[in-house]
Coordinates of C-alpha atoms in Angstrom, one line a residue:
X1 CA -85.3 19.0 11.6
X2 CA -81.7 20.1 10.6
X3 CA -81.3 23.3 8.6
X4 CA -81.0 22.8 4.8
X5 CA -77.4 24.1 4.8
X6 CA -76.3 21.6 7.5
X7 CA -77.9 18.8 5.5
X8 CA -76.2 19.8 2.3
X9 CA -72.8 20.0 4.1
X10 CA -73.3 16.6 5.6
X11 CA -74.2 15.1 2.3
X12 CA -71.0 16.6 0.6
X13 CA -68.8 15.3 3.4
X14 CA -70.3 11.8 3.1
X15 CA -69.8 11.9 -0.7
X16 CA -66.2 12.9 -0.4
X17 CA -65.5 10.1 2.1
X18 CA -67.2 7.6 -0.1
X19 CA -65.1 8.8 -3.1
X20 CA -61.9 8.5 -1.0
X21 CA -62.7 4.9 -0.1
X22 CA -63.4 4.0 -3.7
X23 CA -60.2 5.7 -4.9
X24 CA -58.1 4.1 -2.2
X25 CA -59.3 0.7 -3.2
X26 CA -58.2 1.3 -6.8
X27 CA -54.7 2.4 -5.9
X28 CA -52.1 -0.3 -5.3
X29 CA -49.5 0.5 -2.6
X30 CA -46.0 1.1 -4.1
X31 CA -43.1 -1.3 -3.3
X32 CA -45.3 -3.5 -1.2
X33 CA -45.7 -7.1 -2.5
X34 CA -44.6 -10.5 -1.7
X35 CA -42.8 -11.1 -5.0
X36 CA -45.2 -13.8 -5.9
X37 CA -45.4 -14.4 -9.7
X38 CA -42.2 -12.5 -10.4
X39 CA -41.1 -12.5 -13.1
X40 CA -44.0 -12.9 -15.4
X41 CA -42.3 -11.4 -18.5
X42 CA -38.7 -11.2 -19.8
X43 CA -36.1 -9.4 -17.7
X44 CA -33.7 -7.0 -19.3
X45 CA -30.0 -7.5 -18.3
X46 CA -27.7 -4.6 -18.9
X47 CA -24.0 -5.5 -19.5
X48 CA -21.7 -2.5 -19.2
X49 CA -19.0 -3.9 -21.5
X50 CA -18.8 -5.3 -25.0
X51 CA -20.3 -8.6 -26.1
X52 CA -17.7 -11.4 -25.7
X53 CA -15.9 -9.8 -22.8
X54 CA -15.4 -11.5 -19.4
X55 CA -18.5 -9.9 -17.9
X56 CA -20.6 -11.0 -20.8
X57 CA -19.2 -14.5 -20.8
X58 CA -20.0 -15.0 -17.1
X59 CA -23.5 -13.5 -17.5
X60 CA -24.2 -16.0 -20.3
X61 CA -23.5 -18.8 -17.9
X62 CA -26.1 -17.3 -15.5
X63 CA -28.5 -17.1 -18.5
X64 CA -28.4 -20.8 -19.0
X65 CA -29.8 -21.4 -15.5
X66 CA -32.0 -18.3 -15.2
X67 CA -35.2 -19.9 -16.6
X68 CA -34.8 -22.9 -14.3
X69 CA -35.1 -20.6 -11.2
X70 CA -37.1 -17.7 -12.5
X71 CA -40.5 -19.0 -13.9
X72 CA -39.1 -20.0 -17.3
X73 CA -38.8 -16.3 -18.3
X74 CA -35.9 -15.3 -20.5
X75 CA -33.1 -12.8 -19.9
X76 CA -32.9 -10.1 -22.7
X77 CA -29.3 -8.9 -22.9
X78 CA -28.6 -5.2 -23.7
X79 CA -25.0 -4.0 -24.1
X80 CA -24.1 -0.5 -22.9
X81 CA -20.3 -0.2 -23.2
X82 CA -18.3 3.0 -22.7
X83 CA -16.1 4.9 -20.2
X84 CA -14.9 1.8 -18.4
X85 CA -18.4 0.6 -17.7
X86 CA -19.7 4.0 -16.5
X87 CA -22.2 4.3 -19.3
X88 CA -23.8 0.9 -18.5
X89 CA -23.7 1.4 -14.7
X90 CA -25.5 4.7 -15.1
X91 CA -28.2 3.0 -17.2
X92 CA -28.7 0.4 -14.4
X93 CA -28.9 3.1 -11.7
X94 CA -31.5 5.2 -13.7
X95 CA -33.6 2.2 -14.8
X96 CA -37.2 1.9 -13.6
X97 CA -37.0 0.1 -10.3
X98 CA -39.6 -2.6 -11.1
X99 CA -37.4 -5.6 -11.1
X100 CA -37.5 -6.0 -14.8
X101 CA -34.1 -4.3 -15.3
X102 CA -31.1 -5.9 -13.6
X103 CA -27.4 -5.2 -14.4
X104 CA -24.1 -6.8 -14.2
X105 CA -21.8 -4.7 -12.0
X106 CA -18.0 -4.8 -11.5
X107 CA -16.5 -3.9 -8.2
X108 CA -14.6 -1.7 -7.4
X109 CA -15.3 -0.1 -10.8
X110 CA -18.7 1.3 -9.7
X111 CA -17.3 2.4 -6.4
X112 CA -14.3 4.3 -7.8
X113 CA -16.4 5.8 -10.5
X114 CA -18.9 7.1 -7.9
X115 CA -16.1 8.8 -6.1
X116 CA -14.9 10.6 -9.3
X117 CA -15.7 14.3 -9.8
X118 CA -17.3 13.1 -13.1
X119 CA -19.6 10.7 -11.3
X120 CA -23.0 10.0 -13.0
X121 CA -24.3 7.8 -10.2
X122 CA -23.8 7.3 -6.5
X123 CA -22.8 4.2 -4.5
X124 CA -26.3 4.0 -3.0
X125 CA -28.1 4.1 -6.4
X126 CA -27.8 0.3 -6.5
X127 CA -29.3 -2.6 -4.5
X128 CA -27.0 -5.6 -4.8
X129 CA -28.5 -9.1 -5.5
X130 CA -25.4 -11.2 -5.3
X131 CA -21.6 -11.5 -5.9
X132 CA -20.8 -14.2 -8.4
X133 CA -17.1 -13.8 -9.1
X134 CA -14.0 -13.0 -7.0
X135 CA -11.0 -12.6 -9.2
X136 CA -7.9 -12.1 -7.0
X137 CA -4.9 -10.1 -8.0
X138 CA -1.3 -11.2 -8.1
X139 CA 2.2 -9.7 -8.3
X140 CA 3.7 -11.2 -11.4
X141 CA 7.1 -11.1 -13.2
X142 CA 8.5 -12.6 -16.3
X143 CA 9.7 -16.1 -16.0
X144 CA 13.2 -14.9 -17.1
X145 CA 13.4 -12.3 -14.3
X146 CA 16.0 -12.6 -11.6
X147 CA 13.2 -11.8 -9.1
X148 CA 12.1 -15.1 -7.7
X149 CA 10.2 -14.3 -4.5
X150 CA 8.3 -11.4 -3.0
X151 CA 11.3 -10.6 -0.8
X152 CA 13.4 -10.3 -4.0
X153 CA 10.7 -8.0 -5.4
X154 CA 10.7 -5.7 -2.4
X155 CA 14.5 -5.6 -2.3
X156 CA 14.7 -4.7 -6.0
X157 CA 12.0 -2.0 -5.5
X158 CA 14.0 -0.4 -2.7
X159 CA 17.2 -0.6 -4.7
X160 CA 15.6 1.2 -7.6
X161 CA 14.1 3.8 -5.3
X162 CA 10.8 4.5 -7.0
X163 CA 11.9 3.6 -10.5
X164 CA 10.7 -0.1 -10.6
X165 CA 8.1 -0.2 -13.3
X166 CA 4.9 -2.0 -12.5
X167 CA 2.1 -2.4 -15.0
X168 CA -1.5 -1.7 -14.1
X169 CA -4.7 -1.5 -16.2
X170 CA -5.7 2.2 -16.3
X171 CA -5.6 4.8 -13.6
X172 CA -8.2 5.4 -10.9
X173 CA -8.9 1.6 -11.2
X174 CA -8.7 -1.4 -9.0
X175 CA -5.2 -2.1 -10.3
X176 CA -4.2 1.5 -9.4
X177 CA -5.7 1.3 -5.9
X178 CA -4.0 -2.0 -5.3
X179 CA -0.6 -0.7 -6.3
X180 CA -1.0 2.4 -4.0
X181 CA -2.2 0.2 -1.1
X182 CA 0.8 -2.1 -1.7
X183 CA 3.2 0.8 -1.6
X184 CA 1.9 1.7 1.8
X185 CA 2.0 -1.8 3.1
X186 CA 5.5 -2.7 1.8
X187 CA 7.0 0.7 2.5
X188 CA 8.3 1.2 -1.1
X189 CA 7.5 3.3 -4.1
X190 CA 6.8 2.1 -7.6
X191 CA 6.7 3.7 -11.1
X192 CA 3.1 2.8 -12.2
X193 CA 2.8 2.1 -16.0
X194 CA -0.9 2.2 -17.0
X195 CA -2.2 0.1 -20.0
X196 CA -5.5 0.2 -21.7
X197 CA -6.2 -3.5 -21.0
X198 CA -4.8 -6.7 -19.6
X199 CA -3.7 -8.0 -23.1
X200 CA -1.4 -4.9 -23.6
X201 CA -0.1 -5.3 -20.1
X202 CA 0.7 -9.0 -20.6
X203 CA 2.5 -8.3 -23.9
X204 CA 4.6 -5.6 -22.1
X205 CA 5.7 -8.0 -19.4
X206 CA 6.4 -10.8 -21.9
X207 CA 8.6 -8.4 -23.9
X208 CA 10.5 -7.2 -20.9
X209 CA 9.2 -3.6 -21.1
X210 CA 8.2 -3.5 -17.5
X211 CA 9.7 -5.1 -14.3
X212 CA 6.4 -6.5 -13.0
X213 CA 2.7 -6.1 -13.1
X214 CA -0.5 -6.5 -11.1
X215 CA -2.6 -9.1 -12.9
X216 CA -6.0 -10.7 -12.3
X217 CA -6.1 -14.5 -11.8
X218 CA -8.4 -14.9 -14.8
X219 CA -6.2 -12.9 -17.1
X220 CA -2.9 -14.6 -16.3
X221 CA -3.9 -18.3 -16.1
X222 CA -3.1 -18.8 -19.8
X223 CA 0.5 -17.5 -19.2
X224 CA 1.5 -19.8 -16.3
X225 CA 4.6 -21.0 -18.2
X226 CA 5.8 -17.5 -19.2
X227 CA 5.0 -15.7 -15.9
X228 CA 6.2 -16.2 -12.4
X229 CA 3.6 -15.5 -9.8
X230 CA 5.2 -14.1 -6.6
X231 CA 2.1 -13.7 -4.4
X232 CA -1.7 -13.7 -4.6
X233 CA -3.8 -11.1 -2.8
X234 CA -6.5 -13.5 -1.6
X235 CA -7.4 -14.7 1.9
X236 CA -6.3 -18.3 1.0
X237 CA -4.3 -19.9 -1.7
X238 CA -6.3 -20.5 -4.9
X239 CA -6.7 -24.1 -6.1
X240 CA -5.7 -23.1 -9.6
X241 CA -2.3 -22.0 -8.3
X242 CA -1.7 -24.0 -5.2
X243 CA 2.0 -23.3 -5.1
X244 CA 1.6 -19.5 -5.0
X245 CA 1.6 -18.1 -1.5
X246 CA -0.7 -15.4 -0.3
X247 CA 0.6 -12.0 0.9
X248 CA -0.7 -12.8 4.3
X249 CA 1.3 -16.0 4.5
X250 CA 4.4 -13.9 3.7
X251 CA 3.6 -11.5 6.5
X252 CA 1.7 -8.7 4.7
X253 CA -1.9 -7.9 5.3
X254 CA -2.9 -7.3 1.7
X255 CA -5.9 -8.5 -0.2
X256 CA -7.2 -7.1 -3.5
X257 CA -9.5 -8.4 -6.2
X258 CA -12.0 -7.7 -9.0
X259 CA -15.5 -8.8 -8.2
X260 CA -18.5 -9.3 -10.4
X261 CA -22.1 -9.3 -9.3
X262 CA -25.7 -8.4 -10.2
X263 CA -27.7 -5.4 -9.0
X264 CA -30.9 -3.5 -9.4
X265 CA -31.8 0.2 -9.1
X266 CA -32.4 1.6 -5.7
X267 CA -36.0 1.7 -4.6
X268 CA -36.8 -1.7 -6.2
X269 CA -39.6 -3.5 -4.3
X270 CA -37.9 -5.3 -1.4
X271 CA -39.9 -8.4 -2.0
X272 CA -38.6 -8.6 -5.6
X273 CA -35.1 -8.0 -4.4
X274 CA -35.5 -10.9 -2.0
X275 CA -36.9 -13.1 -4.8
X276 CA -33.9 -12.2 -7.0
X277 CA -31.4 -12.9 -4.1
X278 CA -33.0 -16.3 -3.5
X279 CA -32.9 -17.2 -7.2
X280 CA -29.3 -16.2 -7.6
X281 CA -28.3 -18.2 -4.6
X282 CA -29.8 -21.3 -6.2
X283 CA -28.0 -20.6 -9.5
X284 CA -24.7 -20.1 -7.8
X285 CA -25.0 -23.3 -5.9
X286 CA -26.1 -25.3 -8.9
X287 CA -23.3 -28.0 -9.5
X288 CA -23.7 -27.7 -13.3
X289 CA -23.3 -23.9 -13.1
X290 CA -20.2 -24.3 -11.0
X291 CA -18.7 -26.8 -13.4
X292 CA -19.3 -24.5 -16.3
X293 CA -17.7 -21.6 -14.4
X294 CA -14.6 -23.7 -13.8
X295 CA -14.3 -24.7 -17.4
X296 CA -14.3 -21.1 -18.7
X297 CA -11.8 -19.9 -16.0
X298 CA -14.2 -17.7 -14.0
X299 CA -13.3 -17.8 -10.3
X300 CA -16.8 -18.4 -8.9
X301 CA -17.3 -17.0 -5.4
X302 CA -20.9 -16.4 -4.2
X303 CA -21.8 -13.8 -1.7
X304 CA -25.3 -12.9 -0.6
X305 CA -26.7 -9.5 -1.5
X306 CA -26.3 -8.4 2.1
X307 CA -22.7 -9.6 2.4
X308 CA -21.8 -8.1 -1.0
X309 CA -23.2 -4.8 0.1
X310 CA -21.1 -4.9 3.3
X311 CA -17.9 -5.5 1.2
X312 CA -18.8 -2.6 -1.1
X313 CA -19.3 -0.3 1.8
X314 CA -15.9 -1.3 3.3
X315 CA -14.0 -0.9 0.0
X316 CA -15.6 2.5 -0.6
X317 CA -14.3 3.9 2.7
X318 CA -10.8 2.5 2.1
X319 CA -10.7 3.8 -1.4
X320 CA -11.8 7.3 -0.3
X321 CA -8.8 7.4 2.1
X322 CA -6.4 6.4 -0.6
X323 CA -7.9 8.9 -3.1
X324 CA -7.6 11.7 -0.6
X325 CA -4.1 10.7 0.5
X326 CA -2.7 10.7 -3.1
X327 CA -5.0 13.5 -4.2
X328 CA -6.2 11.5 -7.2
X329 CA -9.3 13.6 -7.7
X330 CA -7.1 16.6 -8.3
X331 CA -5.3 14.8 -11.1
X332 CA -8.4 13.4 -12.8

């Protein structure tokens, strides 16, 4: 017969083991599911800009097809504008990573903001679902300008020796980075003139207050009769402007654009991320969706979450080099 003390200890050990088994059975593993049944309730969509803006308009097109591919559950829009999108992007990054908060993101906005000394989030605080828009940038002059080609533009810039005025939207922005990159590639200097938005920039060019500007395709399409597009910073010519050559055609390795996509906070269940990626791929390949995007002037360009992430990583590294070279963080 065992001593009473031994028997008591053995009983306690057995009880603890039994309790552990029971508790383990009650606890569900975190971030391990197959995504089945997702979503089973409305999904919140954070838009980092005001209602009615380009980001909102594009997201509303997605909303029309969301239910079709996501269990007939609705999207609940929540607008968090401020600081060029930083307020809303921060909300996305800090949201509960359960798949029930997704956000519209603008690139390179989120990348440049994450590099700022005032950053409130990091590049890796997001998991990207898909890219939905690629809005290439162009060098544009007034239709009345004597500058008729990119070569004319370069010659005039050299002649003015740093005094050629080129409009951009904001500083420490995609337009700003594009102009700095273009300076390096063309071997000339420009006098950057920042504006609060594309509307102000367009008015300045129409009024002859600046020599040229960097404009987004979506923003300049309504001015095709008043503006002359010298070159587009895309890989290939765009079917909306088939007569406008690319920089690459003209001998300059320069691409630049604004991209829109959708993302979730880091640490979201990988199975839910995959479910979201599959659903967005279906939406972005839906012929009716593509037709609507064409009608509203949104340059639809799908990239998978994986490919969108690769692009973001590449841009981030290039932007860091430009920011360091021009010491932009010391000026902001």
